Amino acid sequence: MDRRSFIKHASIGGLGAAAASALAAPAIAQTNPKVTWRLTSSFPKSLDTIYGGAEVLSKYVSEATDGNFQIQVFAAGEIVPGLQAADAAAAGTVEACHTVAYYYWGKDPTWALGAAVPFALNARGMNAWHYHGGGIDLFNEFLGTQGLVGYPGGNTGVQMGGWFRKEIKTVADMKGLKMRVGGFAGKVMERLGVVPQQLAGGDIYPALEKGTIDAAEWVGPYDDEKLGFYKVAPYYYYPGWWEGGPTVHAMFNKAAFDGLPKAYQSLLRTACQATDANMLQKYDYLNPSAIKRLVAAGAKLSPFSPEILSACFDESNKVYAEMEASNAPFKKIWESIKAFRAEYFLNAQIAEYNYDTFMMIQQRNGKN
């Protein structure tokens, strides 16, 4: 090819590339439009684990869209109080929220089933049900009636049973106890004489310190240490039988979500699942050192007695029977969870339980 021919062909190729680039730009802009949402959290900024989940979600979405899809995160109280987060998203005050569905059980107990209910599944079981047992679709069928779309956006693992100002050894010791407890676990405890209180995370310590409440549960060692409960209520009980594997949800205003490009909808689902895994991993990493620090600081660690656990289990089943008889959406979802729960714990007691138990025995015997 001579020099003139080369220049001619090179110029045509260059023009073609430029034209292709010019044509591609609008297509990219169309698929990645500029979107800015606001998200209100149910949690204070001081809790880097659970509040931090919303920041992780925002980061993933922004990075995946070269900054075209921005989700601005606001802590509890900055736009609305923490326990009104889902209401704000449903009303369109904000496009999204990061919350725990059982906070809204008072409107309808079906809300709690997407998060955690007494003696249900642990974190792995809950995620298995959500992602592969139809749980996400079942819960979204309900959330759609509330003007929302939701996806798992975190999990704490099985929680602790809470901090008490006095020892709790029997069911009789629970009578008259004013306790901050989330979800409808309070409905179960109420039957055993407890006076349940629902308070946002940031309001618990002062109420416990002043004696307005006698006991409080929150999450587990890492978060509880940050909130300082051990300073005013030294008795630390476990397990939190009402929260074997509580799912934290990212919820979106349904009209806003449906109005997104399909690629952005898919990205939100993927980013939520990544956030879900990240939060549980973070708790699993941070809790072991936190529980040691708490005990060293004077926390008196004790299991709930078999008497208390059995009484709570029996009362829980009575509550479920009543709800199934009166609430069709609740029954539909609870029956799905119950069916999987039977299979899940049947399997978990084989390899998982025996491996974990053996390793715990080695650790106690100093054979790490």
C-alpha positions as a LaTeX table, in Angstrom:
\begin{tabular}{lrrr}
\hline
Residue & $x$ (\AA) & $y$ (\AA) & $z$ (\AA) \\
\hline
Met1 & 0.00 & 0.00 & 0.00 \\
Asp2 & 1.51 & 3.42 & $-1.03$ \\
Arg3 & 1.63 & 6.47 & 1.27 \\
Arg4 & $-1.46$ & 8.18 & $-0.19$ \\
Ser5 & $-3.53$ & 5.02 & 0.03 \\
Phe6 & $-2.41$ & 4.43 & 3.63 \\
Ile7 & $-3.33$ & 7.97 & 4.70 \\
Lys8 & $-6.70$ & 7.70 & 2.94 \\
His9 & $-7.58$ & 4.41 & 4.61 \\
Ala10 & $-6.24$ & 5.52 & 7.99 \\
Ser11 & $-8.36$ & 8.65 & 7.85 \\
Ile12 & $-11.47$ & 6.70 & 7.01 \\
Gly13 & $-10.73$ & 4.30 & 9.87 \\
Gly14 & $-10.19$ & 7.18 & 12.25 \\
Leu15 & $-13.44$ & 8.81 & 11.22 \\
Gly16 & $-15.22$ & 5.51 & 11.61 \\
Ala17 & $-13.89$ & 5.06 & 15.13 \\
Ala18 & $-14.86$ & 8.61 & 16.04 \\
Ala19 & $-18.33$ & 8.10 & 14.62 \\
Ala20 & $-18.73$ & 4.85 & 16.52 \\
Ser21 & $-17.65$ & 6.58 & 19.71 \\
Ala22 & $-20.12$ & 9.38 & 19.13 \\
Leu23 & $-22.90$ & 6.90 & 18.49 \\
Ala24 & $-22.01$ & 4.83 & 21.56 \\
Ala25 & $-22.05$ & 7.74 & 24.00 \\
Pro26 & $-25.82$ & 8.31 & 23.96 \\
Ala27 & $-26.41$ & 4.57 & 24.37 \\
Ile28 & $-24.23$ & 4.52 & 27.49 \\
Ala29 & $-25.97$ & 7.58 & 28.83 \\
Gln30 & $-29.32$ & 5.93 & 28.29 \\
Thr31 & $-28.40$ & 2.76 & 30.14 \\
Asn32 & $-26.60$ & 4.60 & 32.99 \\
Pro33 & $-28.72$ & 7.69 & 33.61 \\
Lys34 & $-27.96$ & 10.07 & 36.45 \\
Val35 & $-30.04$ & 9.02 & 39.46 \\
Thr36 & $-29.76$ & 10.40 & 42.98 \\
Trp37 & $-31.70$ & 8.77 & 45.80 \\
Arg38 & $-31.92$ & 9.39 & 49.51 \\
Leu39 & $-31.85$ & 6.51 & 51.98 \\
Thr40 & $-32.83$ & 6.84 & 55.63 \\
Ser41 & $-31.39$ & 4.34 & 58.10 \\
Ser42 & $-32.95$ & 3.02 & 61.27 \\
Phe43 & $-29.55$ & 3.12 & 62.95 \\
Pro44 & $-27.11$ & 5.67 & 64.41 \\
Lys45 & $-23.78$ & 6.36 & 62.71 \\
Ser46 & $-21.91$ & 5.06 & 65.74 \\
Leu47 & $-22.80$ & 1.48 & 64.75 \\
Asp48 & $-20.38$ & 0.94 & 61.88 \\
Thr49 & $-21.62$ & $-2.62$ & 61.39 \\
Ile50 & $-25.35$ & $-2.23$ & 60.95 \\
Tyr51 & $-25.53$ & 1.45 & 59.94 \\
Gly52 & $-22.46$ & 0.83 & 57.81 \\
Gly53 & $-24.44$ & $-1.65$ & 55.70 \\
Ala54 & $-26.26$ & 1.22 & 53.99 \\
Glu55 & $-22.94$ & 2.93 & 53.24 \\
Val56 & $-21.59$ & $-0.30$ & 51.77 \\
Leu57 & $-24.68$ & $-0.59$ & 49.55 \\
Ser58 & $-24.28$ & 3.01 & 48.40 \\
Lys59 & $-20.59$ & 2.45 & 47.62 \\
Tyr60 & $-21.24$ & $-0.69$ & 45.56 \\
Val61 & $-23.96$ & 0.98 & 43.49 \\
Ser62 & $-21.91$ & 4.11 & 42.83 \\
Glu63 & $-18.79$ & 2.18 & 41.82 \\
Ala64 & $-20.72$ & $-0.06$ & 39.45 \\
Thr65 & $-22.24$ & 2.91 & 37.59 \\
Asp66 & $-19.20$ & 5.24 & 37.52 \\
Gly67 & $-21.00$ & 7.48 & 39.96 \\
Asn68 & $-24.17$ & 7.80 & 37.90 \\
Phe69 & $-26.40$ & 6.14 & 40.51 \\
Gln70 & $-25.89$ & 7.83 & 43.86 \\
Ile71 & $-27.62$ & 6.81 & 47.10 \\
Gln72 & $-27.17$ & 9.38 & 49.86 \\
Val73 & $-27.32$ & 7.75 & 53.32 \\
Phe74 & $-28.85$ & 9.51 & 56.33 \\
Ala75 & $-28.67$ & 8.22 & 59.89 \\
Ala76 & $-31.69$ & 7.70 & 62.11 \\
Gly77 & $-33.16$ & 11.04 & 63.10 \\
Glu78 & $-31.58$ & 13.09 & 60.32 \\
Ile79 & $-34.70$ & 12.89 & 58.15 \\
Val80 & $-37.12$ & 10.77 & 60.21 \\
Pro81 & $-36.80$ & 8.79 & 63.47 \\
Gly82 & $-35.25$ & 5.35 & 63.09 \\
Leu83 & $-38.49$ & 3.45 & 63.61 \\
Gln84 & $-40.22$ & 5.41 & 60.83 \\
Ala85 & $-37.73$ & 4.56 & 58.09 \\
Ala86 & $-39.97$ & 2.17 & 56.15 \\
Asp87 & $-42.91$ & 4.57 & 56.45 \\
Ala88 & $-40.80$ & 7.35 & 54.91 \\
Ala89 & $-39.77$ & 5.14 & 51.99 \\
Ala90 & $-43.33$ & 3.95 & 51.38 \\
Ala91 & $-44.61$ & 7.54 & 51.39 \\
Gly92 & $-41.93$ & 8.69 & 48.96 \\
Thr93 & $-40.33$ & 11.07 & 51.47 \\
Val94 & $-37.15$ & 9.18 & 50.58 \\
Glu95 & $-36.61$ & 6.58 & 47.88 \\
Ala96 & $-35.02$ & 3.98 & 50.16 \\
Cys97 & $-34.46$ & 2.86 & 53.72 \\
His98 & $-32.23$ & 0.42 & 55.57 \\
Thr99 & $-34.15$ & $-1.12$ & 58.43 \\
Val100 & $-35.36$ & $-4.28$ & 60.14 \\
Ala101 & $-38.86$ & $-5.31$ & 59.12 \\
Tyr102 & $-39.95$ & $-6.44$ & 62.58 \\
Tyr103 & $-39.92$ & $-2.82$ & 63.74 \\
Tyr104 & $-43.28$ & $-2.49$ & 61.97 \\
Trp105 & $-44.94$ & $-5.61$ & 63.30 \\
Gly106 & $-47.49$ & $-3.49$ & 65.17 \\
Lys107 & $-49.08$ & $-2.55$ & 61.84 \\
Asp108 & $-49.20$ & $-6.19$ & 60.80 \\
Pro109 & $-47.23$ & $-9.11$ & 62.31 \\
Thr110 & $-46.45$ & $-10.29$ & 58.77 \\
Trp111 & $-43.75$ & $-7.61$ & 58.66 \\
Ala112 & $-41.67$ & $-9.52$ & 61.20 \\
Leu113 & $-41.44$ & $-12.69$ & 59.13 \\
Gly114 & $-39.06$ & $-11.10$ & 56.63 \\
Ala115 & $-36.60$ & $-10.34$ & 59.43 \\
Ala116 & $-36.80$ & $-12.71$ & 62.42 \\
Val117 & $-39.40$ & $-14.24$ & 64.68 \\
Pro118 & $-38.99$ & $-16.32$ & 67.84 \\
Phe119 & $-37.43$ & $-19.77$ & 67.42 \\
Ala120 & $-37.26$ & $-19.60$ & 63.63 \\
Leu121 & $-34.08$ & $-19.88$ & 61.53 \\
Asn122 & $-30.49$ & $-18.87$ & 62.13 \\
Ala123 & $-28.64$ & $-16.56$ & 59.71 \\
Arg124 & $-27.61$ & $-19.28$ & 57.28 \\
Gly125 & $-31.06$ & $-20.82$ & 57.34 \\
Met126 & $-32.74$ & $-17.45$ & 56.85 \\
Asn127 & $-30.55$ & $-16.64$ & 53.87 \\
Ala128 & $-31.17$ & $-20.09$ & 52.39 \\
Trp129 & $-34.92$ & $-19.52$ & 52.70 \\
His130 & $-34.75$ & $-16.00$ & 51.28 \\
Tyr131 & $-32.57$ & $-16.76$ & 48.26 \\
His132 & $-33.55$ & $-20.32$ & 47.41 \\
Gly133 & $-36.76$ & $-21.05$ & 49.29 \\
Gly134 & $-38.86$ & $-18.31$ & 47.74 \\
Gly135 & $-38.62$ & $-16.05$ & 50.78 \\
Ile136 & $-37.71$ & $-12.89$ & 48.87 \\
Asp137 & $-40.67$ & $-13.26$ & 46.53 \\
Leu138 & $-43.08$ & $-14.15$ & 49.33 \\
Phe139 & $-42.04$ & $-11.17$ & 51.41 \\
Asn140 & $-42.14$ & $-8.83$ & 48.42 \\
Glu141 & $-45.66$ & $-9.98$ & 47.71 \\
Phe142 & $-46.52$ & $-8.59$ & 51.13 \\
Leu143 & $-44.30$ & $-5.50$ & 50.87 \\
Gly144 & $-45.96$ & $-4.62$ & 47.57 \\
Thr145 & $-49.19$ & $-4.01$ & 49.48 \\
Gln146 & $-47.24$ & $-1.48$ & 51.56 \\
Gly147 & $-45.82$ & 0.39 & 48.56 \\
Leu148 & $-42.36$ & $-1.13$ & 48.95 \\
Val149 & $-39.85$ & $-3.50$ & 47.37 \\
Gly150 & $-37.28$ & $-5.09$ & 49.67 \\
Tyr151 & $-34.14$ & $-7.23$ & 49.51 \\
Pro152 & $-31.96$ & $-8.67$ & 52.28 \\
Gly153 & $-29.24$ & $-6.15$ & 53.06 \\
Gly154 & $-27.53$ & $-7.58$ & 56.12 \\
Asn155 & $-27.70$ & $-10.09$ & 58.93 \\
Thr156 & $-26.25$ & $-10.04$ & 62.43 \\
Gly157 & $-26.20$ & $-13.75$ & 63.13 \\
Val158 & $-27.91$ & $-15.13$ & 66.22 \\
Gln159 & $-28.20$ & $-12.33$ & 68.73 \\
Met160 & $-27.63$ & $-12.16$ & 72.45 \\
Gly161 & $-30.53$ & $-12.27$ & 74.89 \\
Gly162 & $-29.78$ & $-8.86$ & 76.33 \\
Trp163 & $-28.60$ & $-6.94$ & 79.35 \\
Phe164 & $-30.41$ & $-7.13$ & 82.69 \\
Arg165 & $-30.03$ & $-5.07$ & 85.83 \\
Lys166 & $-30.72$ & $-8.17$ & 87.95 \\
Glu167 & $-30.35$ & $-11.93$ & 87.57 \\
Ile168 & $-33.08$ & $-13.78$ & 85.67 \\
Lys169 & $-33.12$ & $-17.45$ & 86.64 \\
Thr170 & $-36.78$ & $-18.46$ & 86.42 \\
Val171 & $-39.96$ & $-17.46$ & 84.61 \\
Ala172 & $-41.13$ & $-15.87$ & 87.86 \\
Asp173 & $-38.14$ & $-13.50$ & 87.71 \\
Met174 & $-39.49$ & $-12.09$ & 84.45 \\
Lys175 & $-42.76$ & $-10.84$ & 85.89 \\
Gly176 & $-43.03$ & $-7.05$ & 85.87 \\
Leu177 & $-39.73$ & $-6.65$ & 84.04 \\
Lys178 & $-39.70$ & $-3.60$ & 81.75 \\
Met179 & $-37.61$ & $-4.69$ & 78.76 \\
Arg180 & $-36.67$ & $-3.10$ & 75.48 \\
Val181 & $-37.23$ & $-5.90$ & 72.98 \\
Gly182 & $-37.68$ & $-5.67$ & 69.22 \\
Gly183 & $-40.24$ & $-7.34$ & 67.02 \\
Phe184 & $-43.18$ & $-9.28$ & 68.37 \\
Ala185 & $-40.97$ & $-11.22$ & 70.79 \\
Gly186 & $-42.48$ & $-8.73$ & 73.21 \\
Lys187 & $-45.87$ & $-10.23$ & 72.55 \\
Val188 & $-44.55$ & $-13.61$ & 73.67 \\
Met189 & $-42.74$ & $-12.20$ & 76.71 \\
Glu190 & $-45.80$ & $-10.21$ & 77.68 \\
Arg191 & $-47.61$ & $-13.48$ & 78.34 \\
Leu192 & $-44.89$ & $-14.36$ & 80.82 \\
Gly193 & $-45.25$ & $-11.07$ & 82.69 \\
Val194 & $-42.69$ & $-8.89$ & 80.89 \\
Val195 & $-43.66$ & $-5.31$ & 79.99 \\
Pro196 & $-42.17$ & $-4.87$ & 76.48 \\
Gln197 & $-40.82$ & $-1.52$ & 75.28 \\
Gln198 & $-39.84$ & $-0.63$ & 71.72 \\
Leu199 & $-37.00$ & 1.90 & 71.57 \\
Ala200 & $-34.59$ & 2.90 & 68.81 \\
Gly201 & $-30.93$ & 1.97 & 69.33 \\
Gly202 & $-29.79$ & 5.42 & 70.38 \\
Asp203 & $-32.47$ & 5.70 & 73.09 \\
Ile204 & $-31.71$ & 2.47 & 74.93 \\
Tyr205 & $-28.73$ & 3.42 & 77.11 \\
Pro206 & $-30.28$ & 6.46 & 78.80 \\
Ala207 & $-33.48$ & 4.52 & 79.53 \\
Leu208 & $-31.47$ & 1.66 & 81.02 \\
Glu209 & $-29.25$ & 4.02 & 83.00 \\
Lys210 & $-32.20$ & 5.92 & 84.50 \\
Gly211 & $-34.06$ & 2.73 & 85.35 \\
Thr212 & $-36.91$ & 3.57 & 82.99 \\
Ile213 & $-36.37$ & 0.03 & 81.73 \\
Asp214 & $-34.92$ & $-2.97$ & 83.58 \\
Ala215 & $-33.44$ & $-4.81$ & 80.62 \\
Ala216 & $-32.64$ & $-4.35$ & 76.95 \\
Glu217 & $-31.58$ & $-6.40$ & 74.00 \\
Trp218 & $-29.87$ & $-4.97$ & 70.95 \\
Val219 & $-27.66$ & $-7.14$ & 68.76 \\
Gly220 & $-24.53$ & $-8.76$ & 70.12 \\
Pro221 & $-21.09$ & $-8.19$ & 71.65 \\
Tyr222 & $-19.56$ & $-5.70$ & 69.20 \\
Asp223 & $-22.54$ & $-3.36$ & 68.97 \\
Asp224 & $-23.48$ & $-3.80$ & 72.63 \\
Glu225 & $-19.98$ & $-2.82$ & 73.70 \\
Lys226 & $-20.19$ & 0.36 & 71.63 \\
Leu227 & $-23.50$ & 1.27 & 73.24 \\
Gly228 & $-22.07$ & 0.69 & 76.73 \\
Phe229 & $-24.87$ & $-1.38$ & 78.20 \\
Tyr230 & $-22.48$ & $-3.34$ & 80.45 \\
Lys231 & $-21.91$ & $-0.18$ & 82.51 \\
Val232 & $-25.51$ & $-0.05$ & 83.75 \\
Ala233 & $-26.85$ & $-3.61$ & 83.43 \\
Pro234 & $-24.17$ & $-6.24$ & 84.09 \\
Tyr235 & $-26.09$ & $-9.49$ & 83.52 \\
Tyr236 & $-25.63$ & $-10.58$ & 79.89 \\
Tyr237 & $-27.89$ & $-13.43$ & 78.79 \\
Tyr238 & $-27.97$ & $-15.63$ & 75.70 \\
Pro239 & $-29.25$ & $-16.69$ & 73.23 \\
Gly240 & $-31.64$ & $-14.15$ & 71.75 \\
Trp241 & $-34.21$ & $-16.81$ & 70.90 \\
Trp242 & $-36.37$ & $-14.24$ & 69.15 \\
Glu243 & $-33.58$ & $-13.40$ & 66.68 \\
Gly244 & $-31.82$ & $-16.51$ & 65.48 \\
Gly245 & $-30.82$ & $-14.86$ & 62.22 \\
Pro246 & $-32.38$ & $-11.41$ & 61.79 \\
Thr247 & $-32.35$ & $-10.06$ & 58.26 \\
Val248 & $-31.77$ & $-6.34$ & 57.79 \\
His249 & $-33.55$ & $-5.10$ & 54.67 \\
Ala250 & $-32.88$ & $-2.48$ & 52.07 \\
Met251 & $-36.37$ & $-1.32$ & 51.12 \\
Phe252 & $-37.26$ & 0.87 & 48.17 \\
Asn253 & $-40.28$ & 2.94 & 47.31 \\
Lys254 & $-42.06$ & 0.64 & 44.83 \\
Ala255 & $-42.85$ & 3.36 & 42.26 \\
Ala256 & $-39.26$ & 4.63 & 42.37 \\
Phe257 & $-37.84$ & 1.11 & 42.03 \\
Asp258 & $-40.19$ & 0.18 & 39.18 \\
Gly259 & $-39.17$ & 3.39 & 37.38 \\
Leu260 & $-35.49$ & 2.45 & 37.31 \\
Pro261 & $-33.85$ & 0.95 & 34.19 \\
Lys262 & $-33.80$ & $-2.85$ & 34.42 \\
Ala263 & $-30.01$ & $-2.77$ & 34.72 \\
Tyr264 & $-30.24$ & $-0.57$ & 37.82 \\
Gln265 & $-32.89$ & $-2.83$ & 39.34 \\
Ser266 & $-30.61$ & $-5.82$ & 38.78 \\
Leu267 & $-27.67$ & $-3.92$ & 40.23 \\
Leu268 & $-29.62$ & $-3.07$ & 43.39 \\
Arg269 & $-30.51$ & $-6.74$ & 43.91 \\
Thr270 & $-26.87$ & $-7.76$ & 43.45 \\
Ala271 & $-25.51$ & $-4.97$ & 45.64 \\
Cys272 & $-28.01$ & $-5.87$ & 48.37 \\
Gln273 & $-26.88$ & $-9.50$ & 48.33 \\
Ala274 & $-23.24$ & $-8.43$ & 48.57 \\
Thr275 & $-24.12$ & $-6.08$ & 51.45 \\
Asp276 & $-26.04$ & $-8.90$ & 53.13 \\
Ala277 & $-22.99$ & $-11.16$ & 53.07 \\
Asn278 & $-20.59$ & $-8.40$ & 54.08 \\
Met279 & $-22.48$ & $-7.47$ & 57.25 \\
Leu280 & $-22.66$ & $-11.03$ & 58.57 \\
Gln281 & $-18.97$ & $-11.56$ & 57.83 \\
Lys282 & $-18.09$ & $-8.37$ & 59.69 \\
Tyr283 & $-20.07$ & $-9.39$ & 62.78 \\
Asp284 & $-18.51$ & $-12.85$ & 62.72 \\
Tyr285 & $-15.07$ & $-11.27$ & 62.66 \\
Leu286 & $-15.63$ & $-8.59$ & 65.32 \\
Asn287 & $-17.81$ & $-10.34$ & 67.91 \\
Pro288 & $-15.22$ & $-12.82$ & 69.27 \\
Ser289 & $-12.82$ & $-10.15$ & 70.52 \\
Ala290 & $-15.70$ & $-7.96$ & 71.74 \\
Ile291 & $-17.16$ & $-10.68$ & 73.98 \\
Lys292 & $-13.77$ & $-11.16$ & 75.64 \\
Arg293 & $-13.47$ & $-7.44$ & 76.30 \\
Leu294 & $-16.98$ & $-7.30$ & 77.76 \\
Val295 & $-16.33$ & $-10.15$ & 80.18 \\
Ala296 & $-13.05$ & $-8.53$ & 81.19 \\
Ala297 & $-14.97$ & $-5.29$ & 81.86 \\
Gly298 & $-17.34$ & $-7.06$ & 84.25 \\
Ala299 & $-20.17$ & $-8.44$ & 82.12 \\
Lys300 & $-21.69$ & $-11.50$ & 83.79 \\
Leu301 & $-22.31$ & $-13.95$ & 80.96 \\
Ser302 & $-25.10$ & $-16.52$ & 81.49 \\
Pro303 & $-27.42$ & $-18.69$ & 79.38 \\
Phe304 & $-31.16$ & $-18.42$ & 79.79 \\
Ser305 & $-32.34$ & $-21.36$ & 81.88 \\
Pro306 & $-34.02$ & $-24.34$ & 80.17 \\
Glu307 & $-37.18$ & $-23.39$ & 82.09 \\
Ile308 & $-37.26$ & $-19.93$ & 80.54 \\
Leu309 & $-36.44$ & $-21.15$ & 77.02 \\
Ser310 & $-39.09$ & $-23.88$ & 77.16 \\
Ala311 & $-41.76$ & $-21.50$ & 78.44 \\
Cys312 & $-40.95$ & $-18.98$ & 75.72 \\
Phe313 & $-40.98$ & $-21.67$ & 73.04 \\
Asp314 & $-44.41$ & $-22.92$ & 74.11 \\
Glu315 & $-45.88$ & $-19.43$ & 74.26 \\
Ser316 & $-44.41$ & $-18.61$ & 70.85 \\
Asn317 & $-46.22$ & $-21.55$ & 69.29 \\
Lys318 & $-49.50$ & $-20.41$ & 70.84 \\
Val319 & $-49.00$ & $-16.93$ & 69.35 \\
Tyr320 & $-48.23$ & $-18.42$ & 65.93 \\
Ala321 & $-51.36$ & $-20.55$ & 66.01 \\
Glu322 & $-53.48$ & $-17.48$ & 66.77 \\
Met323 & $-51.88$ & $-15.47$ & 63.99 \\
Glu324 & $-52.22$ & $-18.24$ & 61.43 \\
Ala325 & $-55.92$ & $-18.47$ & 62.25 \\
Ser326 & $-56.52$ & $-14.74$ & 61.77 \\
Asn327 & $-53.99$ & $-13.45$ & 59.23 \\
Ala328 & $-53.79$ & $-15.08$ & 55.79 \\
Pro329 & $-50.59$ & $-13.30$ & 54.59 \\
Phe330 & $-48.86$ & $-14.23$ & 57.85 \\
Lys331 & $-49.95$ & $-17.84$ & 57.52 \\
Lys332 & $-48.69$ & $-18.12$ & 53.94 \\
Ile333 & $-45.19$ & $-16.95$ & 54.79 \\
Trp334 & $-44.93$ & $-18.65$ & 58.20 \\
Glu335 & $-45.91$ & $-22.02$ & 56.74 \\
Ser336 & $-43.09$ & $-21.66$ & 54.22 \\
Ile337 & $-40.55$ & $-20.84$ & 56.96 \\
Lys338 & $-41.79$ & $-23.68$ & 59.20 \\
Ala339 & $-41.52$ & $-26.25$ & 56.41 \\
Phe340 & $-37.93$ & $-25.27$ & 55.67 \\
Arg341 & $-37.04$ & $-24.98$ & 59.37 \\
Ala342 & $-37.89$ & $-28.66$ & 59.88 \\
Glu343 & $-35.54$ & $-29.69$ & 57.07 \\
Tyr344 & $-32.82$ & $-27.19$ & 57.93 \\
Phe345 & $-32.26$ & $-28.22$ & 61.56 \\
Leu346 & $-32.58$ & $-31.89$ & 60.65 \\
Asn347 & $-29.58$ & $-31.44$ & 58.37 \\
Ala348 & $-27.66$ & $-28.98$ & 60.57 \\
Gln349 & $-27.40$ & $-31.50$ & 63.43 \\
Ile350 & $-25.35$ & $-33.87$ & 61.30 \\
Ala351 & $-22.07$ & $-32.53$ & 59.91 \\
Glu352 & $-22.22$ & $-28.87$ & 60.96 \\
Tyr353 & $-23.22$ & $-29.47$ & 64.58 \\
Asn354 & $-20.71$ & $-32.28$ & 65.14 \\
Tyr355 & $-17.84$ & $-30.42$ & 63.50 \\
Asp356 & $-18.52$ & $-27.24$ & 65.48 \\
Thr357 & $-18.94$ & $-29.14$ & 68.75 \\
Phe358 & $-15.68$ & $-31.05$ & 68.27 \\
Met359 & $-13.76$ & $-27.85$ & 67.52 \\
Met360 & $-15.26$ & $-26.10$ & 70.55 \\
Ile361 & $-14.16$ & $-28.98$ & 72.80 \\
Gln362 & $-10.60$ & $-28.75$ & 71.41 \\
Gln363 & $-10.56$ & $-25.02$ & 72.06 \\
Arg364 & $-11.76$ & $-25.47$ & 75.65 \\
Asn365 & $-9.07$ & $-28.07$ & 76.16 \\
Gly366 & $-6.42$ & $-25.61$ & 75.02 \\
Lys367 & $-5.60$ & $-27.49$ & 71.81 \\
Asn368 & $-5.96$ & $-24.56$ & 69.39 \\
\hline
\end{tabular}
